[in-house]
Coordinates of C-alpha atoms in Angstrom, one line a residue:
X994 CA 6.1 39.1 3.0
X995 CA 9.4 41.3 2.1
X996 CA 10.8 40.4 5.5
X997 CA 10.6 37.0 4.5
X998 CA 11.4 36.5 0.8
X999 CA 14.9 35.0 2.4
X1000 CA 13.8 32.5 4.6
X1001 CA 12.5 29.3 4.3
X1002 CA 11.4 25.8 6.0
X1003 CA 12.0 22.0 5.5
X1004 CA 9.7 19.6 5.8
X1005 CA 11.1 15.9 5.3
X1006 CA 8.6 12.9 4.0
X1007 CA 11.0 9.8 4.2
X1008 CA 9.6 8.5 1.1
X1009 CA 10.2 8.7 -2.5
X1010 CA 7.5 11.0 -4.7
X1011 CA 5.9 7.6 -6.2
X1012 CA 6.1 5.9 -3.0
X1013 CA 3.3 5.3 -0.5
X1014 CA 0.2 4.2 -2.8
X1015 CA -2.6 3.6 -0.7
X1016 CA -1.4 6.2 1.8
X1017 CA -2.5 9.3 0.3
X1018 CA -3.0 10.5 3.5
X1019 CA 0.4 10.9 4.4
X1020 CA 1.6 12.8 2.0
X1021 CA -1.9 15.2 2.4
X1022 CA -0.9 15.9 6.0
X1023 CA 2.3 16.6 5.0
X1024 CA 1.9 18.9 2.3
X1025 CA -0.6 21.0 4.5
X1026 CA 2.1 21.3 7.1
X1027 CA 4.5 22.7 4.6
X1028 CA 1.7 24.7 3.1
X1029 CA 1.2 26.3 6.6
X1030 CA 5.3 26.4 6.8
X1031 CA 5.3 28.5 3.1
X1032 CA 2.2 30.8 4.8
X1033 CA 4.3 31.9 7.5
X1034 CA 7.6 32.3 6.4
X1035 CA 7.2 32.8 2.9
X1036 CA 8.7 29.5 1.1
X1037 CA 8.7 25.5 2.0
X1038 CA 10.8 22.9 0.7
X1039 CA 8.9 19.5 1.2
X1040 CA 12.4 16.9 0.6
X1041 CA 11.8 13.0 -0.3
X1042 CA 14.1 10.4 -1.2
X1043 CA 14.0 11.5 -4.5
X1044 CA 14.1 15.8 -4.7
X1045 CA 12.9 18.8 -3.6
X1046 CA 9.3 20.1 -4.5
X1047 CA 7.0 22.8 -3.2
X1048 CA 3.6 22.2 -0.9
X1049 CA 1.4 22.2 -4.4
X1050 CA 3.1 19.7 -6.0
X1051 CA 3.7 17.3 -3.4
X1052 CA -0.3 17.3 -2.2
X1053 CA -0.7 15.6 -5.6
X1054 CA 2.1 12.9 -4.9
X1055 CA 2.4 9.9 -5.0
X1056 CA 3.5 10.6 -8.9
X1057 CA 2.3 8.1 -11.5
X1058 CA -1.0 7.3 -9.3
X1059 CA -3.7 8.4 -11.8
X1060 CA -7.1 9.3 -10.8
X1061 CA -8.8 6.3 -11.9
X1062 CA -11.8 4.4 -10.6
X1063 CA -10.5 0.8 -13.1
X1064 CA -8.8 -1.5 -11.2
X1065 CA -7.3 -4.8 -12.9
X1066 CA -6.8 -8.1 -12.0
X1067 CA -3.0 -7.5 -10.9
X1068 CA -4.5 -6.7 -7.1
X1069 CA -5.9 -10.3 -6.9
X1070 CA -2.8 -12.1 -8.7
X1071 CA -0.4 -10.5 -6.0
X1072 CA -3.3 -11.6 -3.2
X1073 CA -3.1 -15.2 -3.9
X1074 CA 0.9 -15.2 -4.3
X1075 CA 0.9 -13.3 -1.0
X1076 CA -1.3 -16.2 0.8
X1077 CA 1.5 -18.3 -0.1
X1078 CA 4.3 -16.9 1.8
X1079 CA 3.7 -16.3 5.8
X1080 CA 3.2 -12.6 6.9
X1081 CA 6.4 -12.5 8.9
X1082 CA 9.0 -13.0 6.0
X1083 CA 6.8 -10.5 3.7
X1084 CA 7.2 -8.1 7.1
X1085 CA 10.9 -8.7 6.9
X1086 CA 11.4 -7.8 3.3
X1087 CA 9.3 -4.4 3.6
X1088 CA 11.4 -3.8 6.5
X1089 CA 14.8 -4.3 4.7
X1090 CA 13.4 -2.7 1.2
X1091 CA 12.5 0.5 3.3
X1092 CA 16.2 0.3 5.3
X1093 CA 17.7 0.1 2.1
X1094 CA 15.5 2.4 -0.1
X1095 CA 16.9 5.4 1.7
X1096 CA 20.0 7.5 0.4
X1097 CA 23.4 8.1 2.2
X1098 CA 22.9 11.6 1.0
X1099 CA 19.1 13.2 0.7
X1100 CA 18.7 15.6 -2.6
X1101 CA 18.6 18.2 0.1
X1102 CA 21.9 18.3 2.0
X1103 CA 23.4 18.8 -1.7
X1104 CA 25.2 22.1 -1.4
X1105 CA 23.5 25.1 -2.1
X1106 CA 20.1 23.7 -3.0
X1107 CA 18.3 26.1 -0.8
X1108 CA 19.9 29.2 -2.5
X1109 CA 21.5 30.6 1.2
X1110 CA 17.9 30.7 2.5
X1111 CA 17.9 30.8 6.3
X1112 CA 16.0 27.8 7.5
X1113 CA 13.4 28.0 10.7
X1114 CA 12.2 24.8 11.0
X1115 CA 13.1 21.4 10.3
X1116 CA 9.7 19.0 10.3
X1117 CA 10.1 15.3 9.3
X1118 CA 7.2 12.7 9.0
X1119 CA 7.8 9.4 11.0
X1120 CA 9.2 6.4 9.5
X1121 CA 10.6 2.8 10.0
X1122 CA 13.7 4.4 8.6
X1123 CA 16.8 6.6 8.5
X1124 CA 15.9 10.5 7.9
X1125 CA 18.2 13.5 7.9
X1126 CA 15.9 15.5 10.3
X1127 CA 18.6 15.5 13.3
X1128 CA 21.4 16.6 10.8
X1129 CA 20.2 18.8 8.9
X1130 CA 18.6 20.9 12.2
X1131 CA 22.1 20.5 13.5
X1132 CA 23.6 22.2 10.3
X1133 CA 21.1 25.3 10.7
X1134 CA 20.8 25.4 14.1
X1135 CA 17.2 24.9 13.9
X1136 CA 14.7 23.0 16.0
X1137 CA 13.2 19.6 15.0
X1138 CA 9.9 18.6 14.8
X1139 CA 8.8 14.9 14.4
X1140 CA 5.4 14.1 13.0
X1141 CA 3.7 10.8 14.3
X1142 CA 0.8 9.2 13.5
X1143 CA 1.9 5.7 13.6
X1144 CA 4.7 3.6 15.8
X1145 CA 5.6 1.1 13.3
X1146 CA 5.7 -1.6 15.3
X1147 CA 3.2 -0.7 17.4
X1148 CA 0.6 0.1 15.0
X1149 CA 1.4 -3.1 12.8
X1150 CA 0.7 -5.4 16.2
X1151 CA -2.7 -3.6 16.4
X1152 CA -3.5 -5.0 12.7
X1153 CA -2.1 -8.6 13.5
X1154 CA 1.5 -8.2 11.6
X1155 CA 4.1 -9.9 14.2
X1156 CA 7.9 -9.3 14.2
X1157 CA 8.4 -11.9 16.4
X1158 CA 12.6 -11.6 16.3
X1159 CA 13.6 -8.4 15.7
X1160 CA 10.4 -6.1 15.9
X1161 CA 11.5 -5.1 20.2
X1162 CA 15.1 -4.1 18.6
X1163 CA 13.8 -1.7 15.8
X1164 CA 11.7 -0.4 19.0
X1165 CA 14.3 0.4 21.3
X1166 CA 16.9 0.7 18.8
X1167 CA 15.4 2.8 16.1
X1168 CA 12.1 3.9 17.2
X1169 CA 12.8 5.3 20.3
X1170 CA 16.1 6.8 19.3
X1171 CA 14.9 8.7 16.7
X1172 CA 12.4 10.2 18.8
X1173 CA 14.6 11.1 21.5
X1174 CA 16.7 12.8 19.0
X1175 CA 13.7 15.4 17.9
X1176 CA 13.2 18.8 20.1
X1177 CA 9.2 18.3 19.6
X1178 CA 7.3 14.8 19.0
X1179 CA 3.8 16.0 17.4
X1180 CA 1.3 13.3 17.7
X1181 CA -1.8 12.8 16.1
X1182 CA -3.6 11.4 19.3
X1183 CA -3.8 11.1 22.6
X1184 CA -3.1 7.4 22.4
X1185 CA 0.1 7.6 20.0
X1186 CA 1.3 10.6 22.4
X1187 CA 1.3 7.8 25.8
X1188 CA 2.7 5.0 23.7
X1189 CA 5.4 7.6 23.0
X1190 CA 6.2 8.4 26.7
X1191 CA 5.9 5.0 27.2
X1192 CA 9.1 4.5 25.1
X1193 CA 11.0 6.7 27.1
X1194 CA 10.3 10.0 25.3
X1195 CA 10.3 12.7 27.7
X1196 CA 6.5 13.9 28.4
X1197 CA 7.6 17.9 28.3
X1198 CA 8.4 17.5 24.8
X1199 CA 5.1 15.6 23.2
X1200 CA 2.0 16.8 22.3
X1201 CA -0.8 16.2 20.5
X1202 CA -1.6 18.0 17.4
X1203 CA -4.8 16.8 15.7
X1204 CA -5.0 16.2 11.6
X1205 CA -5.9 20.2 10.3
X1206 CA -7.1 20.9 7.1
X1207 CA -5.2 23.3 3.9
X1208 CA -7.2 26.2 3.9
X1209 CA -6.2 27.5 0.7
X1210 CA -8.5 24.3 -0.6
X1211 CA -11.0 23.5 2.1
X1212 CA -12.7 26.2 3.1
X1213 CA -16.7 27.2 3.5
X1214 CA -16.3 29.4 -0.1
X1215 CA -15.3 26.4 -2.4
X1216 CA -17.5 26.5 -5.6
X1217 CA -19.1 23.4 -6.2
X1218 CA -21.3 24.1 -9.1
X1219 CA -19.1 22.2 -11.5
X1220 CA -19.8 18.7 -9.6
X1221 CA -23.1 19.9 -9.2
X1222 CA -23.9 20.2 -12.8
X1223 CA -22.2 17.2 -14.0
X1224 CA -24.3 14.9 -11.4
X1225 CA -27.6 16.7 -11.8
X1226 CA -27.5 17.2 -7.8
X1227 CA -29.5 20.6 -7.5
X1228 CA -32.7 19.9 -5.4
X1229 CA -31.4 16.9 -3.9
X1230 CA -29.7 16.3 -0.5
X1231 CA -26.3 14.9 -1.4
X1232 CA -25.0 12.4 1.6
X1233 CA -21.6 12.5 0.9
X1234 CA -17.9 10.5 1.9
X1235 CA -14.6 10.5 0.6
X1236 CA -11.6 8.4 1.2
X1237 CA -10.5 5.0 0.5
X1238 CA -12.5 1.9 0.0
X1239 CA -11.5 -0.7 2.7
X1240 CA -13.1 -2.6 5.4
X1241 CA -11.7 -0.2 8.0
X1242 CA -14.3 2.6 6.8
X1243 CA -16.9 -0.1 6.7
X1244 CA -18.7 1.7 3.4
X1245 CA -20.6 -1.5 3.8
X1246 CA -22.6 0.2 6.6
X1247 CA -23.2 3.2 4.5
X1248 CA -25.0 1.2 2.2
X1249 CA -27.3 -0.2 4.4
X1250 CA -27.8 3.2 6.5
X1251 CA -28.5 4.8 3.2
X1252 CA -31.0 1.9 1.9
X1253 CA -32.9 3.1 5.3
X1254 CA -32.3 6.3 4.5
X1255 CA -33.8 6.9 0.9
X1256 CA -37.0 4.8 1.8
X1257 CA -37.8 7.4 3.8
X1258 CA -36.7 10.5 1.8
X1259 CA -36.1 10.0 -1.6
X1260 CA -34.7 13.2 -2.2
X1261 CA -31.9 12.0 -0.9
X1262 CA -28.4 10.7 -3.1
X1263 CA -25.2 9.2 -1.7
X1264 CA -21.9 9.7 -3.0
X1265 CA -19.2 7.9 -2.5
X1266 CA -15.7 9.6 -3.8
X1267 CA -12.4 7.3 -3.8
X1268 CA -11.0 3.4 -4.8
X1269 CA -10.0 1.2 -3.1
X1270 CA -9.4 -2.7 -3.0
X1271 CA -13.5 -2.6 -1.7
X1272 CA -15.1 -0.5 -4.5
X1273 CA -16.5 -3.5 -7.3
X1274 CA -17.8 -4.8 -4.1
X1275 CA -19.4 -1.8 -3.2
X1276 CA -21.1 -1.8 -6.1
X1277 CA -22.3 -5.4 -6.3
X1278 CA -23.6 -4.7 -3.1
X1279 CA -25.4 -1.2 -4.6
X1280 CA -26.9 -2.5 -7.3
X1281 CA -28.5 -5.7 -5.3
X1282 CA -30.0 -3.5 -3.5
X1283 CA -31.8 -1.3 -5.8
X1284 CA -29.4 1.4 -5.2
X1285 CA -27.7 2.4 -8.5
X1286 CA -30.1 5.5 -9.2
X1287 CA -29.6 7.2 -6.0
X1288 CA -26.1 6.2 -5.7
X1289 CA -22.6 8.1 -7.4
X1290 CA -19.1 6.9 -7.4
X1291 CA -16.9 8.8 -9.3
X1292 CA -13.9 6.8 -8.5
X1293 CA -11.2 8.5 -7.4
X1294 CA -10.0 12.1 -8.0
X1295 CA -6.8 14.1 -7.5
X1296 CA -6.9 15.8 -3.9
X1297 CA -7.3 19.3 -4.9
X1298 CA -10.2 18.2 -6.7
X1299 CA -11.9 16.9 -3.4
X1300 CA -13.0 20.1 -1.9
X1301 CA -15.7 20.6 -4.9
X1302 CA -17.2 17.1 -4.6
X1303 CA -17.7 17.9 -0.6
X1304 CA -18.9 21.5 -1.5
X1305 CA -22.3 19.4 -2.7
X1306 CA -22.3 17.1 0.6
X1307 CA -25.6 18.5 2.9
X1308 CA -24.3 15.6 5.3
X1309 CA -20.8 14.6 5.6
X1310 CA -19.7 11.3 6.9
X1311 CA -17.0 9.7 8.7
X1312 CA -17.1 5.7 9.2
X1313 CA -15.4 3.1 11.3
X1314 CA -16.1 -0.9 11.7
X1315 CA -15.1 -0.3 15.1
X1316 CA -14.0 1.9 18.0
X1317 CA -11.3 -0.7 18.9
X1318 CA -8.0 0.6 18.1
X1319 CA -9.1 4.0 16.6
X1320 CA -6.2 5.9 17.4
X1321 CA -6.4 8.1 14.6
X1322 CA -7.3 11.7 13.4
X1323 CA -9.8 11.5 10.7
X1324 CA -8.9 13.6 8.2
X1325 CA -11.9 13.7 6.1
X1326 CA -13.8 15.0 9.4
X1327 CA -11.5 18.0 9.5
X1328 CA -11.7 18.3 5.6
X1329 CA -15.8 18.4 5.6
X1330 CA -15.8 21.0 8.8
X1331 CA -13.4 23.0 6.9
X1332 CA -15.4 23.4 4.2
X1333 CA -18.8 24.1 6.3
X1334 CA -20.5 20.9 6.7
X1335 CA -22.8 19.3 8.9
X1336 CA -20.6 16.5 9.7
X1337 CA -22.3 13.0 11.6
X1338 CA -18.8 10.7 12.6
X1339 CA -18.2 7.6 14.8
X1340 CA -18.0 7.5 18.9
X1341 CA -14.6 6.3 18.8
X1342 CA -11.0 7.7 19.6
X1343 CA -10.6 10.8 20.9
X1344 CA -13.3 12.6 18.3
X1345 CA -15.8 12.6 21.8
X1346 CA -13.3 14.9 23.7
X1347 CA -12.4 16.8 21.2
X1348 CA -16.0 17.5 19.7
X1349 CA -19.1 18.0 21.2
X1350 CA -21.9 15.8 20.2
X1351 CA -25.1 17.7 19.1
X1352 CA -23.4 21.1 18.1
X1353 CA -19.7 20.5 16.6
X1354 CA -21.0 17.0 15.4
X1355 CA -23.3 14.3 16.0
X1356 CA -21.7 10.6 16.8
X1357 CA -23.3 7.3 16.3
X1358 CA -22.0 4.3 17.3
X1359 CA -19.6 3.0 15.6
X1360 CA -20.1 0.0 13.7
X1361 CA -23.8 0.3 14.0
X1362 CA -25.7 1.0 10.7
X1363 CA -28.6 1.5 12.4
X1364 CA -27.1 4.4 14.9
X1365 CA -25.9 5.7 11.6
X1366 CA -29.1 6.0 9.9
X1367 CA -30.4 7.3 13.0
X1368 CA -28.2 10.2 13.1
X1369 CA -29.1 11.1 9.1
X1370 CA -32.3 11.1 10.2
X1371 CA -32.1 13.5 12.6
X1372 CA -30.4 16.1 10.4
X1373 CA -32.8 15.4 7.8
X1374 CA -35.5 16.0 9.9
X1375 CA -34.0 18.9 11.8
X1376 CA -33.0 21.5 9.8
X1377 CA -32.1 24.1 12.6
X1378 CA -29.8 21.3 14.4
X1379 CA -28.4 20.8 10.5
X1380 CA -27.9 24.9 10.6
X1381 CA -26.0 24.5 14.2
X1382 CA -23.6 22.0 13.3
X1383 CA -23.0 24.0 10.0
X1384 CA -22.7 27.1 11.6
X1385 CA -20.3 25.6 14.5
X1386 CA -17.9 24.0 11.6
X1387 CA -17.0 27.5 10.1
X1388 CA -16.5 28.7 13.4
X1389 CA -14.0 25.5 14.1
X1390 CA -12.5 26.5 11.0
X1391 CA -11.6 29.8 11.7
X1392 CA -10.6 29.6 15.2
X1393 CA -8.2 26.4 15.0
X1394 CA -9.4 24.5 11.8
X1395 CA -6.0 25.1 9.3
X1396 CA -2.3 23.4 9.5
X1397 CA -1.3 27.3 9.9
X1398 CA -3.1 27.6 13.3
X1399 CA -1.0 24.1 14.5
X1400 CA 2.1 25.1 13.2
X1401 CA 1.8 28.6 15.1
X1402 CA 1.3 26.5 18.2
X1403 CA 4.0 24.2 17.7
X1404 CA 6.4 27.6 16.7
X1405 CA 5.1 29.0 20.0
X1406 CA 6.6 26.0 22.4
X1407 CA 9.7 26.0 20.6
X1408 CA 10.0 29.9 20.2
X1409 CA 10.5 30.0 16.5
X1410 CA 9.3 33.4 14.8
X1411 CA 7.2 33.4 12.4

């Protein structure tokens, strides 16, 4: 670590530290990259908008979002204004807010923030928007890395949202420029990485580098006897999810695989960790069906509490509504597997070529509440298959499981020492 106690790496979120509620996500993927950036060369500067903070502080971001499972009635008020205006002017004005949200001069091109460090790396997170990425890996003579996991415009046609005048423009114009302009496009899937080429990206320089988890808090050691004190969980078998309550993760389904479930094995609890626009109907639908005993949710929690809730899970789950459009990489999956669970997760994306069904994982049909509770039933009743799929997570985890084994691959194309 001597050798490297002058060098350092940037890793650039094109937000501001409050910004991106609802997308936790984004600023968890990021912060492991820069946690894997700070493992191998000693520091990390993760740079917003608004300043320059370390991998541990940004993880918790965005600021002022406190963990909280009360939601008030502001979310409904700003739902029936929004059904008054059409989608395509409130498209417009999240466009221009983001355009204009972003500084002429980031808090890190100020001189001298970095202390003389040498820079290897500049990473940036894509965005709708104007990032320093290109300059500032001009200015050190660095390599830059873009992070995709969404085309803008692409990715908002897949939900419905049209930009009917200008949305080809920001495509060629923005999109595609700023991709051309990075040394390495890192894609989240195989699907984002051909709707990149198909913009014009040269295919030499994208590849595909699946959500990873932060080893330093998912791992198969993580103490959960905390959560399993204050919940009473010891003797049961805890089916367990965490994320974000809306329809995409169709929690609905859970319910009803779980009400199949717990008939059957009683021993059996669900808990649900996270908020969401979903979560009071969630409950209705828990307590109409004579789930509220066998059912926790805790509401949501700060990130790096996570790992301890999932440290209780004997089954992890991943859900979908569909398989349609699943171009992402669930990063829950990665999170329970890091941490040493039996994980069960939808047939959708590219989780079927990148894990085998019936020993990394089992996959139900996505959609399907009854393939899910098909699937729980088989671990249930199968505890050697339950002790495979365990057993094959912490070997995932070691062998290529962590942002630190990713970021070695990328530094290995481009040639950067670490």
């Amino acid at each position: 670590m001597d050798d490297h106690k002058n060098l350092t790496s940037i890793f650039i979120v094109p937000r501001g530290s409050s910004e991106w509620k609802g997308n936790e996500a984004g600023w968890i993927t990021a912060s492991g990259w820069a946690a894997a950036g700070e493992q191998l060369w000693g520091d990390a500067v993760v740079t917003t908008t608004d300043g320059l903070f370390n991998p541990r502080e940004s993880r918790l971001f965005p600021k002022g979002n406190e963990n909280s499972s009360v939601r008030t009635s502001s979310t409904s008020i700003k739902k029936s204004i929004r059904k008054l205006v059409p989608e395509v002017f409130i498209t417009a004005y999240k466009d221009w807010k983001l355009k204009n949200s972003q500084p002429d001069v980031w808090p890190i091109e100020e001189k001298g923030v970095l202390g003389g460090k040498e820079v290897k790396m500049v990473w940036e997170r894509y965005d709708l928007c104007a990032r320093p990425g290109r300059r500032l890996a001009d200015k050190y003579n660095v390599a830059l890395v873009t992070s995709v996991e969404g085309l803008a415009v692409w990715e908002a046609e897949k939900w419905g949202v049209k930009r009917p005048i200008w949305g080809k423009d920001l495509e060629i114009s923005v999109e595609a420029k700023s991709l051309k302009n990075s040394d390495l496009v890192c894609c989240v899937s195989q699907e984002v990485k051909d709707t990149v080429i198909s913009m014009g990206i040269p295919e030499s320089k994208v590849i595909v580098t699946p959500n990873r988890v932060d080893a330093t808090l998912f791992n198969p050691e993580i103490d959960g006897s905390e959560i399993e004190k204050q919940y009473n969980l010891k003797g049961k078998k805890v089916l367990g999810w965490t994320g974000s309550f809306r329809s995409f993760h169709a929690i609905d389904n859970i319910i009803n695989a779980f009400s199949i479930i717990h008939k059957k094995h009683p021993d059996t609890l669900l808990m649900l960790v996270g908020d969401g626009k979903e979560y009071d109907e969630i409950a209705r639908m828990v307590k109409e069906n004579n789930l509220s005993d066998s059912v926790i949710m805790p509401g949501k929690k700060a990130f790096t509490d996570i790992p301890k809730y999932v440290a209780n899970f004997y089954i992890s789950l991943v859900s979908a509504r569909s398989s349609e459009g699943f171009h992402y990489s669930p990063l829950k999956l990665r999170e329970y597997m890091g941490a040493g669970k039996a994980v069960i997760a939808p047939n959708a994306g590219d989780l079927p070529t990148l894990f085998n069904d019936g020993s990394d994982l089992l996959l139900y049909e996505a959609g399907n509440y009854n393939s899910l509770a098909d699937k729980i039933l088989t671990l249930l009743e199968n505890p050697k298959l339950h002790e495979v799929l365990v057993n094959n997570s912490k070997s995932w985890f070691e062998k290529e499981g962590s942002w630190t084994h990713e970021l070695k691959r990328v530094c290995n194309i481009l040639k950067i020492q670490y």
